């Protein structure tokens, strides 16, 4: 409801008009310029960009949208700023809730999905092939019932015909994504697929996932409904309505990867299991889980991709002020295959061995404990909860030997004194200052490009090895880009809405004045990525030298040679 109000206010108030009431603005190229109202200055460094609806002051660093402007200027909380601007815009906060014009529409969307779900369930009862597939995968009939599993026939428009006959309009069906209205005849979105209804928290179907029954490599194994007003992939957790009581009761949720993993977990009694839907874990998923319990158990593959996903997951969990433990499943195993092979008792034992983030990082670092400590500290810095941070640091100092810690501190202090920054007196203090490593020029250019050309954002993010990024903010932004559904563009608006003031400042600064050479973008991107890689490897080389680790040094030097040889 609140986001409706916010969008409504944003659509009615232009940032230039609003700011002009407080600041004398003059046009300057694409932007407007004026004297910053938040610090005293003689030459204007305060900019407003109407295309992006943001402001930024290059003098004091304050920046954001209309809400941040009012929060800063009028010294208000976010909610106060909403009421204040709602009043200005003539948006009534309470009454919007009651006469929500979309309300009827939402009910109709749910009705269409509920009807479709019944239709798919009915089909399943008639499909020997689909039933045999489920039996072969060890899914019990009770589970088919409980998860309302279904089957979409191979015909081109059986569901569409059925829903039209039931009285649903084409406008609604188009919106629902259940049928595809392209250039030719409209047809069903799901064909010859096993169907997993995706439920809202009340247990109403709002979308579907579909697994192909064919083993052809040319079609996607899973398809998910396109997004619509009731279905956001970055927030939907599969089976959350069935898991929620158990999450509260057990005090944690288990996050697995796929539909079958969730169903297997529930079948074997792990009823607090949920999964994201074809996207990586996002802050949106975690916010939903946090309402039930702050603790999550992350399960990932033990391969390289799984390990990086685990690192990212841990960081996101910290950023939400939540607590994670991690298990890695070996050799192409997932919770579904594990449970069927070894049973519930073994799985329980396996989960019992889950690692805390500290242990996870140290165990992945192998002999190179310093690197583990360093990576862990970098990730912990995304955590704004001092209690959580203290706990983690206490655990770290119990585990990492004193020598390792002292060594790491020396490196950090040497670096910061070289850069003329304040010397941290201890690890704890270093982190509780919340200071983040400065953004490098290359990271900054990549961010500028991603923020001003959202269409490029995913392509850039996919080329970056996140371990090479020094600045956590840059990393978080690119992670968010990757977490977006494939076809969605990065929206500066959405980014601004859930980040802290420092991040807001950096984002508005980089967006408002892109300062990039539009002709040379591709070259800029690949140059920056190359330089970032090189910097990272040079850093590891000097570490290896410091430690006198000849083996590591040798292989790093070889890596660097191959890096610089590439065109
Ligand atoms: P996996 O490919 O790891 O498969 O996808 P899985 O869940 O083990 O599938 P089975 O066991 O072979 O049936 C994990 C999850 O990623 C999403 C789905 O949500 C899936 O459950 N996914 C996967 C997609 O959205 N699209 C795909 O093409 C593949
Ligand atoms: Mn599987």
Coordinates of C-alpha atoms in Angstrom, one line a residue, residues 2-495:
X2 CA 2.8 2.4 0.9
X3 CA 4.6 1.9 -2.4
X4 CA 1.4 2.9 -4.1
X5 CA 1.3 6.1 -2.2
X6 CA 5.0 6.8 -2.9
X7 CA 4.6 6.2 -6.6
X8 CA 1.5 8.4 -6.6
X9 CA 3.4 11.2 -4.9
X10 CA 6.4 10.8 -7.2
X11 CA 4.1 11.0 -10.2
X12 CA 2.6 14.3 -9.0
X13 CA 5.6 16.2 -7.6
X14 CA 8.5 17.1 -9.9
X15 CA 11.8 17.4 -8.1
X16 CA 12.7 20.7 -9.8
X17 CA 9.4 22.3 -8.7
X18 CA 9.9 21.0 -5.2
X19 CA 13.5 22.1 -4.8
X20 CA 12.8 25.5 -6.4
X21 CA 10.6 26.3 -3.4
X22 CA 13.8 26.2 -1.3
X23 CA 16.7 26.8 -3.6
X24 CA 17.2 29.2 -6.5
X25 CA 18.0 26.9 -9.4
X26 CA 19.5 27.8 -12.8
X27 CA 19.8 25.5 -15.8
X28 CA 23.3 24.0 -16.4
X29 CA 23.4 21.7 -19.3
X30 CA 21.1 18.7 -18.6
X31 CA 20.9 19.6 -14.9
X32 CA 19.9 22.5 -12.7
X33 CA 22.4 24.1 -10.3
X34 CA 22.1 26.1 -7.2
X35 CA 23.6 26.9 -3.8
X36 CA 23.4 23.9 -1.6
X37 CA 20.8 24.3 1.2
X38 CA 22.6 21.7 3.4
X39 CA 26.0 23.4 3.8
X40 CA 27.3 26.9 3.3
X41 CA 28.9 27.7 0.0
X42 CA 29.6 30.6 -2.3
X43 CA 29.7 28.8 -5.7
X44 CA 26.9 26.3 -6.5
X45 CA 27.7 22.6 -6.3
X46 CA 24.1 21.5 -5.7
X47 CA 22.6 19.8 -8.8
X48 CA 19.1 18.6 -9.7
X49 CA 18.4 16.2 -12.5
X50 CA 14.8 16.1 -13.7
X51 CA 15.1 13.1 -16.0
X52 CA 16.2 10.9 -13.1
X53 CA 14.3 13.0 -10.5
X54 CA 17.3 13.1 -8.1
X55 CA 19.6 15.8 -6.5
X56 CA 23.2 15.7 -5.5
X57 CA 25.5 18.1 -3.8
X58 CA 29.2 17.8 -4.8
X59 CA 30.1 19.9 -1.8
X60 CA 28.7 18.0 1.1
X61 CA 27.7 14.7 -0.7
X62 CA 24.0 14.8 0.2
X63 CA 21.8 13.4 -2.5
X64 CA 18.6 11.4 -3.2
X65 CA 15.0 11.8 -4.4
X66 CA 12.2 14.2 -3.3
X67 CA 11.8 12.2 0.0
X68 CA 15.4 12.5 1.0
X69 CA 15.4 16.2 0.1
X70 CA 12.5 16.8 2.5
X71 CA 13.9 14.5 5.2
X72 CA 17.1 16.5 5.1
X73 CA 15.6 20.0 4.7
X74 CA 12.7 19.7 7.1
X75 CA 14.5 17.3 9.4
X76 CA 11.8 14.7 9.1
X77 CA 11.6 10.9 9.2
X78 CA 10.8 9.0 6.0
X79 CA 7.1 8.6 7.1
X80 CA 6.8 12.2 8.1
X81 CA 8.2 13.2 4.7
X82 CA 5.6 10.9 3.0
X83 CA 2.8 12.6 4.9
X84 CA 4.2 16.0 4.2
X85 CA 4.6 15.4 0.5
X86 CA 1.3 13.6 0.3
X87 CA -0.3 16.7 1.7
X88 CA 1.4 18.8 -0.9
X89 CA 0.5 16.5 -3.8
X90 CA -3.1 16.1 -2.6
X91 CA -2.7 12.3 -2.2
X92 CA -4.9 11.0 0.7
X93 CA -3.0 8.4 2.5
X94 CA -5.8 6.5 4.4
X95 CA -8.5 6.8 1.8
X96 CA -6.2 5.5 -1.0
X97 CA -6.3 2.3 0.9
X98 CA -10.0 2.0 0.9
X99 CA -10.8 3.1 -2.6
X100 CA -7.8 1.3 -4.2
X101 CA -8.8 1.5 -7.9
X102 CA -6.7 -1.6 -8.5
X103 CA -8.4 -3.6 -6.0
X104 CA -11.0 -5.2 -8.3
X105 CA -8.2 -5.9 -10.7
X106 CA -6.2 -7.7 -8.1
X107 CA -9.1 -9.9 -7.1
X108 CA -9.6 -10.8 -10.7
X109 CA -6.0 -11.7 -11.2
X110 CA -6.1 -14.0 -8.3
X111 CA -9.3 -15.5 -9.5
X112 CA -7.7 -16.2 -12.9
X113 CA -4.7 -17.9 -11.3
X114 CA -6.9 -20.0 -8.9
X115 CA -9.0 -21.1 -11.9
X116 CA -5.9 -21.9 -13.9
X117 CA -4.5 -23.9 -11.0
X118 CA -7.7 -26.0 -10.7
X119 CA -7.4 -26.6 -14.5
X120 CA -3.8 -27.7 -14.2
X121 CA -4.5 -30.0 -11.3
X122 CA -7.3 -31.6 -13.2
X123 CA -5.0 -32.2 -16.2
X124 CA -2.5 -33.8 -14.0
X125 CA -5.0 -36.5 -12.9
X126 CA -5.4 -37.3 -16.6
X127 CA -1.8 -37.4 -17.5
X128 CA -0.2 -40.8 -17.0
X129 CA 3.2 -39.4 -18.2
X130 CA 3.3 -36.5 -15.7
X131 CA 2.1 -38.7 -12.8
X132 CA 4.8 -41.2 -13.7
X133 CA 7.4 -38.5 -13.7
X134 CA 6.4 -37.4 -10.2
X135 CA 6.4 -40.9 -8.9
X136 CA 9.8 -41.6 -10.4
X137 CA 11.1 -38.5 -8.6
X138 CA 9.7 -39.9 -5.3
X139 CA 7.0 -37.2 -4.8
X140 CA 4.2 -38.7 -2.6
X141 CA 0.6 -38.2 -3.6
X142 CA 0.1 -36.1 -0.4
X143 CA 2.7 -33.7 -1.6
X144 CA 1.0 -33.4 -5.0
X145 CA -2.1 -32.5 -3.1
X146 CA -0.5 -30.1 -0.6
X147 CA 1.5 -28.2 -3.3
X148 CA -1.5 -28.4 -5.7
X149 CA 0.9 -29.6 -8.4
X150 CA -0.6 -29.7 -11.9
X151 CA 0.1 -30.3 -15.6
X152 CA -0.1 -27.9 -18.6
X153 CA -1.0 -29.9 -21.7
X154 CA 0.9 -29.7 -24.9
X155 CA -1.9 -28.1 -26.8
X156 CA -1.5 -24.5 -27.9
X157 CA -4.3 -22.8 -26.1
X158 CA -6.3 -25.2 -23.9
X159 CA -6.0 -23.0 -20.8
X160 CA -6.7 -19.8 -22.7
X161 CA -9.9 -21.4 -24.1
X162 CA -10.9 -22.5 -20.7
X163 CA -10.4 -19.2 -19.0
X164 CA -12.1 -17.3 -21.8
X165 CA -15.1 -19.7 -21.4
X166 CA -15.1 -19.1 -17.7
X167 CA -15.5 -15.4 -18.4
X168 CA -12.1 -13.8 -18.0
X169 CA -11.3 -10.9 -20.4
X170 CA -8.4 -10.9 -22.7
X171 CA -7.1 -7.7 -21.0
X172 CA -6.9 -9.6 -17.7
X173 CA -5.4 -12.7 -19.3
X174 CA -2.8 -10.6 -21.0
X175 CA -1.9 -8.9 -17.7
X176 CA -1.7 -12.3 -15.9
X177 CA 0.9 -13.6 -18.3
X178 CA -1.0 -16.9 -18.4
X179 CA -1.5 -16.5 -22.1
X180 CA 0.9 -15.0 -24.6
X181 CA -0.5 -12.4 -26.9
X182 CA 2.1 -11.9 -29.5
X183 CA 1.7 -11.1 -33.2
X184 CA -0.1 -14.3 -34.2
X185 CA -2.9 -16.1 -32.4
X186 CA -2.7 -15.9 -28.6
X187 CA -1.5 -19.1 -26.9
X188 CA -0.9 -20.5 -23.5
X189 CA 2.3 -19.5 -21.7
X190 CA 2.9 -23.0 -20.2
X191 CA 2.8 -26.0 -22.5
X192 CA 3.7 -29.6 -21.7
X193 CA 5.1 -28.7 -18.4
X194 CA 4.7 -29.9 -14.8
X195 CA 3.1 -27.0 -12.9
X196 CA 4.1 -25.6 -9.5
X197 CA 1.6 -23.0 -8.4
X198 CA 3.3 -20.1 -6.6
X199 CA 1.1 -18.9 -3.7
X200 CA 0.9 -15.6 -1.8
X201 CA 1.0 -15.6 2.0
X202 CA -2.7 -16.4 2.2
X203 CA -2.2 -19.4 0.0
X204 CA -3.8 -18.0 -3.2
X205 CA -2.2 -18.9 -6.5
X206 CA -0.6 -15.7 -8.0
X207 CA 1.9 -17.3 -10.5
X208 CA 3.3 -20.6 -11.7
X209 CA 6.5 -22.3 -12.3
X210 CA 6.6 -25.0 -15.0
X211 CA 9.2 -27.8 -15.5
X212 CA 9.5 -29.3 -18.9
X213 CA 9.0 -33.1 -19.1
X214 CA 11.1 -33.4 -22.2
X215 CA 14.9 -33.8 -21.9
X216 CA 15.5 -31.5 -24.9
X217 CA 18.4 -29.1 -24.3
X218 CA 16.8 -26.5 -26.6
X219 CA 14.1 -25.4 -24.2
X220 CA 14.5 -23.9 -20.7
X221 CA 14.1 -26.5 -18.0
X222 CA 12.0 -24.2 -15.9
X223 CA 9.7 -21.3 -16.9
X224 CA 8.2 -18.9 -14.4
X225 CA 5.2 -16.6 -14.9
X226 CA 6.1 -13.1 -16.0
X227 CA 5.9 -10.5 -13.3
X228 CA 2.6 -8.7 -12.7
X229 CA 1.3 -6.5 -9.8
X230 CA 0.9 -9.5 -7.5
X231 CA 4.1 -11.3 -8.4
X232 CA 7.6 -10.0 -8.0
X233 CA 10.3 -12.5 -8.5
X234 CA 12.8 -10.6 -6.3
X235 CA 10.5 -11.0 -3.4
X236 CA 8.6 -14.3 -3.9
X237 CA 9.7 -17.2 -1.8
X238 CA 8.3 -20.5 -3.0
X239 CA 6.1 -22.3 -0.3
X240 CA 6.5 -19.4 2.2
X241 CA 2.8 -19.7 3.2
X242 CA 3.3 -23.3 4.1
X243 CA 6.7 -22.7 5.8
X244 CA 5.9 -19.6 7.8
X245 CA 4.6 -21.2 11.0
X246 CA 7.5 -23.6 11.1
X247 CA 10.0 -20.8 10.5
X248 CA 8.6 -19.0 13.5
X249 CA 8.5 -22.1 15.6
X250 CA 11.9 -23.5 14.7
X251 CA 13.4 -20.0 14.7
X252 CA 15.0 -20.2 11.3
X253 CA 14.3 -20.7 7.6
X254 CA 16.1 -23.1 5.3
X255 CA 16.8 -21.6 1.9
X256 CA 17.2 -24.1 -0.9
X257 CA 17.5 -23.6 -4.7
X258 CA 14.6 -25.2 -6.5
X259 CA 11.0 -26.3 -6.5
X260 CA 11.8 -30.0 -6.1
X261 CA 14.2 -29.2 -3.2
X262 CA 11.4 -27.4 -1.3
X263 CA 8.9 -30.2 -1.9
X264 CA 11.4 -32.9 -0.9
X265 CA 12.3 -30.9 2.3
X266 CA 8.6 -30.6 3.2
X267 CA 8.0 -34.3 2.4
X268 CA 10.8 -35.3 4.7
X269 CA 9.7 -33.1 7.6
X270 CA 11.8 -30.0 7.0
X271 CA 8.8 -27.8 6.8
X272 CA 10.7 -24.5 7.2
X273 CA 12.2 -24.7 3.7
X274 CA 11.6 -22.2 1.0
X275 CA 13.3 -21.2 -2.3
X276 CA 13.7 -18.1 -4.4
X277 CA 12.2 -18.5 -7.9
X278 CA 14.8 -18.7 -10.6
X279 CA 16.7 -15.6 -9.3
X280 CA 19.6 -15.3 -6.8
X281 CA 18.7 -14.4 -3.3
X282 CA 17.8 -10.8 -2.9
X283 CA 17.2 -8.3 -0.1
X284 CA 13.5 -8.6 -0.9
X285 CA 13.5 -12.3 -0.1
X286 CA 15.3 -11.7 3.1
X287 CA 13.0 -8.9 4.3
X288 CA 10.1 -11.3 4.0
X289 CA 11.9 -14.0 6.0
X290 CA 13.1 -11.5 8.6
X291 CA 9.5 -10.8 9.6
X292 CA 9.3 -14.4 10.7
X293 CA 12.8 -15.0 12.0
X294 CA 16.2 -13.3 11.7
X295 CA 18.0 -16.6 11.2
X296 CA 18.5 -18.4 7.8
X297 CA 20.2 -21.6 6.9
X298 CA 21.7 -21.3 3.4
X299 CA 22.2 -24.4 1.3
X300 CA 24.4 -24.2 -1.8
X301 CA 26.4 -26.4 -4.2
X302 CA 30.0 -27.0 -3.2
X303 CA 31.2 -26.0 -6.7
X304 CA 32.8 -22.6 -7.4
X305 CA 29.5 -21.0 -8.4
X306 CA 27.9 -22.3 -5.2
X307 CA 30.7 -20.9 -3.1
X308 CA 30.5 -17.4 -4.7
X309 CA 26.7 -17.6 -4.3
X310 CA 27.2 -18.4 -0.6
X311 CA 29.6 -15.5 -0.1
X312 CA 27.0 -13.1 -1.7
X313 CA 24.3 -14.7 0.3
X314 CA 26.2 -14.2 3.6
X315 CA 26.8 -10.5 2.7
X316 CA 23.2 -9.9 1.9
X317 CA 22.1 -11.6 5.1
X318 CA 24.5 -9.4 7.1
X319 CA 23.3 -6.3 5.3
X320 CA 19.7 -7.0 6.5
X321 CA 21.0 -7.4 10.0
X322 CA 20.2 -11.1 9.9
X323 CA 22.1 -14.2 10.9
X324 CA 23.2 -17.0 8.5
X325 CA 24.7 -20.4 8.6
X326 CA 25.8 -22.2 5.6
X327 CA 26.0 -25.8 4.3
X328 CA 27.5 -26.8 1.0
X329 CA 26.2 -29.9 -0.8
X330 CA 28.9 -31.9 -2.6
X331 CA 29.1 -33.3 -6.1
X332 CA 26.0 -32.2 -7.9
X333 CA 23.9 -33.2 -5.0
X334 CA 20.9 -31.0 -4.1
X335 CA 18.6 -31.3 -1.0
X336 CA 16.1 -33.3 -3.2
X337 CA 18.6 -35.9 -4.2
X338 CA 20.3 -36.0 -0.8
X339 CA 17.0 -36.6 1.0
X340 CA 16.0 -39.4 -1.4
X341 CA 19.4 -41.1 -1.2
X342 CA 20.3 -40.8 2.5
X343 CA 17.0 -39.9 4.3
X344 CA 15.8 -37.3 6.8
X345 CA 18.1 -38.4 9.7
X346 CA 21.3 -37.9 7.6
X347 CA 20.0 -34.6 6.3
X348 CA 19.4 -33.4 9.8
X349 CA 22.9 -34.3 10.8
X350 CA 24.2 -32.7 7.7
X351 CA 22.4 -29.4 8.5
X352 CA 23.6 -29.7 12.1
X353 CA 27.1 -29.3 10.7
X354 CA 26.3 -25.9 9.2
X355 CA 29.1 -23.3 9.4
X356 CA 28.9 -19.8 10.7
X357 CA 30.1 -17.2 8.2
X358 CA 33.4 -16.9 10.0
X359 CA 34.0 -20.6 9.9
X360 CA 32.8 -20.7 6.3
X361 CA 35.3 -18.1 5.1
X362 CA 38.2 -19.6 7.1
X363 CA 37.5 -23.1 5.8
X364 CA 37.3 -21.9 2.2
X365 CA 40.5 -20.0 2.5
X366 CA 42.4 -23.2 3.1
X367 CA 46.0 -22.5 4.2
X368 CA 45.7 -18.8 3.3
X369 CA 43.9 -17.8 6.5
X370 CA 44.8 -14.2 6.0
X371 CA 42.8 -14.1 2.8
X372 CA 39.9 -15.7 4.6
X373 CA 40.0 -13.1 7.4
X374 CA 40.3 -10.3 4.9
X375 CA 37.4 -11.5 2.8
X376 CA 35.3 -12.1 5.9
X377 CA 36.0 -8.6 7.2
X378 CA 35.2 -7.0 3.9
X379 CA 31.8 -8.7 4.0
X380 CA 31.1 -8.1 7.6
X381 CA 31.5 -4.4 6.9
X382 CA 28.1 -4.6 5.2
X383 CA 26.5 -5.3 8.5
X384 CA 25.2 -2.3 10.4
X385 CA 24.2 -4.1 13.5
X386 CA 26.9 -3.5 16.1
X387 CA 25.9 -6.6 18.2
X388 CA 26.1 -8.9 15.2
X389 CA 29.4 -7.5 14.3
X390 CA 30.8 -7.9 17.8
X391 CA 29.7 -11.5 17.9
X392 CA 31.3 -12.2 14.6
X393 CA 34.6 -10.5 15.5
X394 CA 34.7 -12.4 18.8
X395 CA 34.3 -15.7 17.0
X396 CA 36.9 -14.6 14.5
X397 CA 39.4 -13.8 17.2
X398 CA 38.7 -17.2 18.9
X399 CA 39.4 -19.0 15.6
X400 CA 42.1 -17.1 13.7
X401 CA 45.4 -17.4 15.5
X402 CA 46.7 -14.2 17.0
X403 CA 49.5 -14.2 14.5
X404 CA 47.1 -14.2 11.6
X405 CA 45.1 -11.4 13.1
X406 CA 48.1 -9.2 13.9
X407 CA 49.5 -9.8 10.4
X408 CA 46.1 -8.7 8.8
X409 CA 46.0 -5.7 11.0
X410 CA 49.5 -4.7 10.0
X411 CA 48.6 -4.9 6.3
X412 CA 45.4 -2.8 6.8
X413 CA 47.3 -0.2 8.9
X414 CA 50.2 0.0 6.5
X415 CA 47.7 0.6 3.7
X416 CA 45.7 3.2 5.5
X417 CA 48.7 5.2 6.6
X418 CA 50.1 5.1 3.1
X419 CA 46.8 6.6 2.0
X420 CA 46.9 9.1 4.8
X421 CA 43.9 7.7 6.6
X422 CA 43.3 7.3 10.3
X423 CA 45.0 4.3 11.8
X424 CA 42.6 1.8 13.2
X425 CA 43.6 0.7 16.7
X426 CA 41.9 -2.6 16.5
X427 CA 39.9 -4.8 14.2
X428 CA 36.8 -4.0 16.2
X429 CA 37.2 -0.3 15.9
X430 CA 38.2 -0.6 12.3
X431 CA 34.8 -2.1 11.5
X432 CA 32.7 -0.2 13.9
X433 CA 33.7 3.0 12.2
X434 CA 31.8 1.6 9.2
X435 CA 34.6 3.0 7.0
X436 CA 34.6 1.4 3.6
X437 CA 37.6 1.2 1.2
X438 CA 37.5 4.0 -1.2
X439 CA 36.1 3.4 -4.6
X440 CA 38.7 3.0 -7.3
X441 CA 38.5 5.1 -10.5
X442 CA 37.7 2.0 -12.5
X443 CA 34.9 0.9 -10.2
X444 CA 33.5 4.4 -10.4
X445 CA 33.5 4.4 -14.2
X446 CA 31.7 1.1 -14.3
X447 CA 29.1 2.3 -11.9
X448 CA 28.6 5.5 -13.8
X449 CA 28.0 3.5 -17.0
X450 CA 25.7 1.0 -15.3
X451 CA 23.6 3.8 -13.6
X452 CA 23.3 6.0 -16.7
X453 CA 22.7 3.2 -19.2
X454 CA 20.7 0.6 -17.3
X455 CA 20.6 -1.6 -20.3
X456 CA 24.3 -2.1 -20.0
X457 CA 24.2 -2.9 -16.3
X458 CA 23.6 -6.6 -16.6
X459 CA 26.2 -7.0 -19.3
X460 CA 28.8 -5.3 -17.1
X461 CA 27.9 -7.1 -14.0
X462 CA 28.2 -10.5 -15.7
X463 CA 31.8 -9.7 -16.8
X464 CA 33.0 -8.8 -13.3
X465 CA 34.5 -11.1 -10.8
X466 CA 33.1 -9.7 -7.6
X467 CA 36.0 -10.8 -5.6
X468 CA 38.1 -8.2 -7.5
X469 CA 35.9 -5.3 -6.5
X470 CA 37.4 -3.4 -3.6
X471 CA 34.4 -1.3 -2.8
X472 CA 31.5 -3.0 -1.1
X473 CA 29.0 -0.5 -2.5
X474 CA 30.1 -1.2 -6.1
X475 CA 29.8 -4.9 -5.3
X476 CA 26.4 -4.5 -3.8
X477 CA 25.1 -2.6 -6.8
X478 CA 26.3 -5.1 -9.3
X479 CA 25.0 -7.9 -7.2
X480 CA 21.6 -6.3 -7.2
X481 CA 21.8 -6.0 -11.0
X482 CA 22.4 -9.7 -11.3
X483 CA 19.6 -10.5 -8.8
X484 CA 17.1 -8.7 -11.1
X485 CA 15.1 -10.9 -13.4
X486 CA 16.8 -11.3 -16.8
X487 CA 14.6 -8.9 -18.7
X488 CA 14.5 -6.1 -16.1
X489 CA 16.6 -3.0 -16.3
X490 CA 18.4 -1.5 -13.3
X491 CA 16.3 1.3 -11.9
X492 CA 18.0 4.1 -10.0
X493 CA 14.7 4.8 -8.3
X494 CA 14.5 1.3 -6.8
X495 CA 18.2 1.4 -5.8

